[in-house]
Short mmCIF file of C-alpha atoms in Angstrom, two decimals:
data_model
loop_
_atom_site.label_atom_id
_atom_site.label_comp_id
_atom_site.label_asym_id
_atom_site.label_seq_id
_atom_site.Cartn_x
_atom_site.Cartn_y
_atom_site.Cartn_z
CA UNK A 14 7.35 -40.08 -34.04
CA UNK A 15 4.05 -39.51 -35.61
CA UNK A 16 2.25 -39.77 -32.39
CA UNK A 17 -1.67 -40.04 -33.01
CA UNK A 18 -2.81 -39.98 -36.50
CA UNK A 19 -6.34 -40.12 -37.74
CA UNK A 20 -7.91 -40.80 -40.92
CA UNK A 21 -9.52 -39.14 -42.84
CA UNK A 22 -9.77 -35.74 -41.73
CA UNK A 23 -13.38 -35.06 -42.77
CA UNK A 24 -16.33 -36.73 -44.48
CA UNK A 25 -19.79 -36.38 -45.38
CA UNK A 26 -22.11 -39.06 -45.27
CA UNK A 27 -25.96 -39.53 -46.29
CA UNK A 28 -28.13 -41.13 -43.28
CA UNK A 29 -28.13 -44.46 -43.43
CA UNK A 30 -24.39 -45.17 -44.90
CA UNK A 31 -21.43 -46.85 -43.42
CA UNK A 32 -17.85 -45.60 -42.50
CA UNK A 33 -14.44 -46.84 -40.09
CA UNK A 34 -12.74 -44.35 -38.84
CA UNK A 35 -8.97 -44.92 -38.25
CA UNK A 36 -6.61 -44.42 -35.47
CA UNK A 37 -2.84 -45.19 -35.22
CA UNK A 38 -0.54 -44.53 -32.77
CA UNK A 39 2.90 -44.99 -32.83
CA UNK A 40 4.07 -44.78 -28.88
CA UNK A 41 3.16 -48.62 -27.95
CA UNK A 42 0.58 -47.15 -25.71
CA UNK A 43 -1.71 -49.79 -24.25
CA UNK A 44 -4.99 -47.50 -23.93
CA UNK A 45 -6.71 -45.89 -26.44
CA UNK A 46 -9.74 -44.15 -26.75
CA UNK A 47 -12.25 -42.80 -29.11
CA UNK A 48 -14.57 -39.44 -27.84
CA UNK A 49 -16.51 -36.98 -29.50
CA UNK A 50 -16.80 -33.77 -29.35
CA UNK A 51 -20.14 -31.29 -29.61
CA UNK A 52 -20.46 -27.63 -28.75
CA UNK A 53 -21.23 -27.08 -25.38
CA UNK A 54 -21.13 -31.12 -24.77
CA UNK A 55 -17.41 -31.42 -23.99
CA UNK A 56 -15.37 -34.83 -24.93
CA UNK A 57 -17.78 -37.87 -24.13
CA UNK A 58 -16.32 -41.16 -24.13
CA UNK A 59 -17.70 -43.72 -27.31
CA UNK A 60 -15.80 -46.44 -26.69
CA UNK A 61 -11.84 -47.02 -25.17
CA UNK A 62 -9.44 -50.37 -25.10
CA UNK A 63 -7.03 -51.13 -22.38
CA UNK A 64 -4.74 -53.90 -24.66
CA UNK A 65 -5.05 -55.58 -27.80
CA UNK A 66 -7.82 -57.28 -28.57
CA UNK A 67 -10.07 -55.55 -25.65
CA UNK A 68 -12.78 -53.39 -26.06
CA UNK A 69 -15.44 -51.69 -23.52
CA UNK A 70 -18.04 -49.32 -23.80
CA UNK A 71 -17.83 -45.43 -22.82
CA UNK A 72 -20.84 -43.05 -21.88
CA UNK A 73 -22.24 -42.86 -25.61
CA UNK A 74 -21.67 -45.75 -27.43
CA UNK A 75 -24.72 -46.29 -28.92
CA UNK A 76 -24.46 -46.49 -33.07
CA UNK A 77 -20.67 -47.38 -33.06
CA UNK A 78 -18.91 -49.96 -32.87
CA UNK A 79 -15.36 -50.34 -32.37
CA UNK A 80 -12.45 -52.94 -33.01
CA UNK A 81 -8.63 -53.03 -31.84
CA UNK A 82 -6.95 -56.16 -33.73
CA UNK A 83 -3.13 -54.32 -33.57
CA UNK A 84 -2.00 -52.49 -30.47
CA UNK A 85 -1.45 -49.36 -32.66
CA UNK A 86 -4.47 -49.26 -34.24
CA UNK A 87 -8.00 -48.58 -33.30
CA UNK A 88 -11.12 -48.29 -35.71
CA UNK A 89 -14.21 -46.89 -34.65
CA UNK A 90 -17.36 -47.65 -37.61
CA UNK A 91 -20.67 -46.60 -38.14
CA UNK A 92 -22.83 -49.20 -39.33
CA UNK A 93 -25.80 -46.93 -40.38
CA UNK A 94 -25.09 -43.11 -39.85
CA UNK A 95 -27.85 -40.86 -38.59
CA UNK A 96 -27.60 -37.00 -38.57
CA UNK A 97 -27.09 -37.43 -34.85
CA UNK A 98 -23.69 -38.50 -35.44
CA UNK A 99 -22.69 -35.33 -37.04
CA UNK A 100 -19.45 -34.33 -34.98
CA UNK A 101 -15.55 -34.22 -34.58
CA UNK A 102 -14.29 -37.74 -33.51
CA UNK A 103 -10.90 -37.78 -31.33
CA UNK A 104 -8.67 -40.72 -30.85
CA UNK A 105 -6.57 -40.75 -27.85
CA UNK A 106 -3.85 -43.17 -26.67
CA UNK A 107 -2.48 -43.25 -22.98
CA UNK A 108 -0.18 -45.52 -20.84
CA UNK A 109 -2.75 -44.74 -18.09
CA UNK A 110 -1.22 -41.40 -17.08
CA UNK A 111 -1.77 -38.23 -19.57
CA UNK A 112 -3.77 -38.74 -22.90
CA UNK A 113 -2.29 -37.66 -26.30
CA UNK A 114 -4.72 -37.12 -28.79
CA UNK A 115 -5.19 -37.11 -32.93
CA UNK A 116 -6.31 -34.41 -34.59
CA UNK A 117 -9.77 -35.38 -35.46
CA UNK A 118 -12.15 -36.24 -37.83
CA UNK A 119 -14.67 -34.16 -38.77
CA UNK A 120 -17.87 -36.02 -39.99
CA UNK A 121 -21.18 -34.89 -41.49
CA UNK A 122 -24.22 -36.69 -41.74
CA UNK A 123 -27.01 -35.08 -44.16
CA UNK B 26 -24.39 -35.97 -12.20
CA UNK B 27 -21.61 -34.10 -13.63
CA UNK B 28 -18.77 -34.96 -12.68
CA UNK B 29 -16.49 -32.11 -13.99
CA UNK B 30 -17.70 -28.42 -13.81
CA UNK B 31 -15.02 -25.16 -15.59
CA UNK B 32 -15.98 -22.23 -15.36
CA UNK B 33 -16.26 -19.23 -16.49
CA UNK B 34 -17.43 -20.63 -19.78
CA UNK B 35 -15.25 -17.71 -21.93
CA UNK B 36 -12.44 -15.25 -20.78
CA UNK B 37 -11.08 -12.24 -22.26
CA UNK B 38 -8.19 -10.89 -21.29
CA UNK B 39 -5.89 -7.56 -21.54
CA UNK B 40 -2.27 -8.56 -22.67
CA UNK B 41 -0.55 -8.86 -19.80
CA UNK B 42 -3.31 -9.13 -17.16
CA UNK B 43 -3.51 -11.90 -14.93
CA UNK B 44 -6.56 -14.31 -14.59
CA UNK B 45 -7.28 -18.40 -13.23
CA UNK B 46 -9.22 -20.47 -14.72
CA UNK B 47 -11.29 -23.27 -12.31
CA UNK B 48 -12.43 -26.99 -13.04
CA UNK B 49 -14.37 -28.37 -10.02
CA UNK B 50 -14.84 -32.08 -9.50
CA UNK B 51 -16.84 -34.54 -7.59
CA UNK B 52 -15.64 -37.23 -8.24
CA UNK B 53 -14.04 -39.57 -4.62
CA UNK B 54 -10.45 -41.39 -5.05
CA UNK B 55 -9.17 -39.39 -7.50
CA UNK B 56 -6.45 -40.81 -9.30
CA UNK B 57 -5.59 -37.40 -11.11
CA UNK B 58 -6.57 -34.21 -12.49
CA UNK B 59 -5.05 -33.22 -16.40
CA UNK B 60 -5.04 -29.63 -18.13
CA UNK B 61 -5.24 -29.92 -22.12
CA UNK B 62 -5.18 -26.72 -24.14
CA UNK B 63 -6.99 -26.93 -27.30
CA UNK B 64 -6.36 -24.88 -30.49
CA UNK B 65 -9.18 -24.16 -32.49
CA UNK B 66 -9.69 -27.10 -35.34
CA UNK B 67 -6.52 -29.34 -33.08
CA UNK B 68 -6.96 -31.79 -30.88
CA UNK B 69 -6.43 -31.28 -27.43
CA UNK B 70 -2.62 -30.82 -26.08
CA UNK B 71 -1.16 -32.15 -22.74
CA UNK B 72 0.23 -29.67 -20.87
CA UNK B 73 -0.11 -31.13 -16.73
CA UNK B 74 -1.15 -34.09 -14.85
CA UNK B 75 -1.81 -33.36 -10.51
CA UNK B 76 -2.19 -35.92 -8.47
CA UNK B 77 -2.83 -34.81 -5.21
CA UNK B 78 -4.00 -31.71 -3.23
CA UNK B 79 -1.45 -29.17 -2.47
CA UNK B 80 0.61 -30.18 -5.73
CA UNK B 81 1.47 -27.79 -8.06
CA UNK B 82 2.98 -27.59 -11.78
CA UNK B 83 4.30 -25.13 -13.77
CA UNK B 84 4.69 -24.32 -17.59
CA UNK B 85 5.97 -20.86 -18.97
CA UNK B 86 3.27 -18.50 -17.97
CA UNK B 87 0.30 -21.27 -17.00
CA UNK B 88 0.72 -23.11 -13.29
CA UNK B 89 -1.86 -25.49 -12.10
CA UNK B 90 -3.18 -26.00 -8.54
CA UNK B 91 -5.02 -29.00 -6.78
CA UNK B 92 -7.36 -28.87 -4.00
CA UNK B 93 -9.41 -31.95 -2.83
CA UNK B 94 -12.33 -30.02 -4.66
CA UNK B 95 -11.20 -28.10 -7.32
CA UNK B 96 -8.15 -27.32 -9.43
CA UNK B 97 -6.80 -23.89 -10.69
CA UNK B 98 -4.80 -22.84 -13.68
CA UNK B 99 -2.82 -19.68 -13.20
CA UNK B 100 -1.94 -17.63 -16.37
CA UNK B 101 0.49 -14.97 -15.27
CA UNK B 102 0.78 -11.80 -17.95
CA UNK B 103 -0.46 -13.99 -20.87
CA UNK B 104 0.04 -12.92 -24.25
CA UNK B 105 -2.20 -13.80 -27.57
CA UNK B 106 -0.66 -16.61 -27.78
CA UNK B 107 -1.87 -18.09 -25.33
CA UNK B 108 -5.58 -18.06 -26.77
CA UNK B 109 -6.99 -21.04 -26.64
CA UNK B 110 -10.00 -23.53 -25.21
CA UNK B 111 -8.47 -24.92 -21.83
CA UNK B 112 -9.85 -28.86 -20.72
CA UNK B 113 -10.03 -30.15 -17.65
CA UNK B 114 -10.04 -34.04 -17.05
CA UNK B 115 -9.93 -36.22 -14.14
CA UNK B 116 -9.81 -39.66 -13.90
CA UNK B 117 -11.48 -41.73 -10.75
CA UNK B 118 -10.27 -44.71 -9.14
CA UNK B 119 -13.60 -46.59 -9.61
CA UNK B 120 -13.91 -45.52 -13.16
CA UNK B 121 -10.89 -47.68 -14.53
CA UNK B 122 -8.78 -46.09 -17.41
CA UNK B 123 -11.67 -43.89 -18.37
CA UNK B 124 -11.33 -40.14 -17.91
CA UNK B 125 -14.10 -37.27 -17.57
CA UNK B 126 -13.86 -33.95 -19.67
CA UNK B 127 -15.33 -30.65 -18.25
CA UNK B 128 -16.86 -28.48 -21.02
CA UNK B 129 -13.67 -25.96 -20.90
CA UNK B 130 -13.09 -21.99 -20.94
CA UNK B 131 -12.20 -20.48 -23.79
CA UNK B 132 -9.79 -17.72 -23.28
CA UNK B 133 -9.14 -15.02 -25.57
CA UNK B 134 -6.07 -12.57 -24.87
CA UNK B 135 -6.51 -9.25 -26.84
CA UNK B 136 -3.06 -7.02 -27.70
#
């Protein structure tokens, strides 16, 4: 088993460009999750889906948008990136007990 | 309002020399309280779930505590191995399948 894979593992973007960030997980979890993570912040919750085809919002979801169209995937974009967005993204998966995470993305916005 | 509070922020620690680590909450109905570790560049790691006051879990030289307030973990004699930024998480009845992250303590364990 895999377990919770992430792609890609870092990027830079200019302001103003696009990206999807990819999550796949492999345990037939129904939850999944994406956070990020900022010095001193802590995880914060973008965005999380309890099933297929579900989505809600987290505590920051401004600028994202999210989309879960296979149970084992879960894509997270950025339609225009600002230099606000400059972080590491996590994906998570759960069956609504413990969390098992990727091992991030790290993304740069100049 | 946070809702999830570690402290201290950072730790160091002798080889060997015994410390806890806390992660208050305020958060009513909990439905339970989760320990990550968190290797530098790694996502976090699962290491114990507690889902009610007076339960208690152990794992090697880490064992976590729950109170209706606040949760401990134990590391007994660590060793620099055991380095590493420790999360805290709980998740509340009335917040659905989403879970809050305190801000950790990162531990460093010198030979």
């Amino acid at each position: 088993n895999a377990g919770v894979t992430q792609t890609p593992k870092f990027r830079v973007l200019k302001t103003g460009q696009s990206m999807t960030l990819l999550c796949a997980q492999d345990m037939n979890h129904e939850y999944m999750y994406w956070y990020r993570q900022d010095p001193g912040m802590g995880l914060r919750l973008i965005h999380y889906s309890v099933g297929e085809g579900t989505t809600a919002k987290g505590e920051v979801p401004d600028g994202y948008n999210v989309s879960r169209l296979k149970k084992q995937n879960f894509l997270l974009g950025l339609e225009s990136a600002a230099p606000s967005q400059t972080s590491v993204y996590f994906c998570a998966s759960s069956s609504n007990r413990e969390q098992f995470f990727g091992p991030g993305t790290r993304l740069t916005v100049l | 309002e946070d809702q999830v509070t570690q402290s201290p922020e950072a730790l160091r620690l002798q080889e060997g020399e015994s410390s806890s680590l806390n992660c208050s909450y305020t958060v009513s109905g909990l439905r339970g309280l989760f320990w990550y570790r968190q290797d530098p560049g790694k996502g976090p790691e699962f290491l114990f779930t507690l889902y009610s006051a007076g339960e208690e879990k152990e794992k090697e030289r880490l064992k976590a505590t729950l109170t209706k307030k606040e949760s401990f973990l134990h590391i007994t004699a660590p060793k620099p191995e055991d380095s590493a930024t420790y999360l805290c998480a709980v998740q509340a009845d009335y917040a659905g399948n989403q879970f809050y992250f305190g801000t950790g303590t990162s531990l460093t364990v010198i030979p």
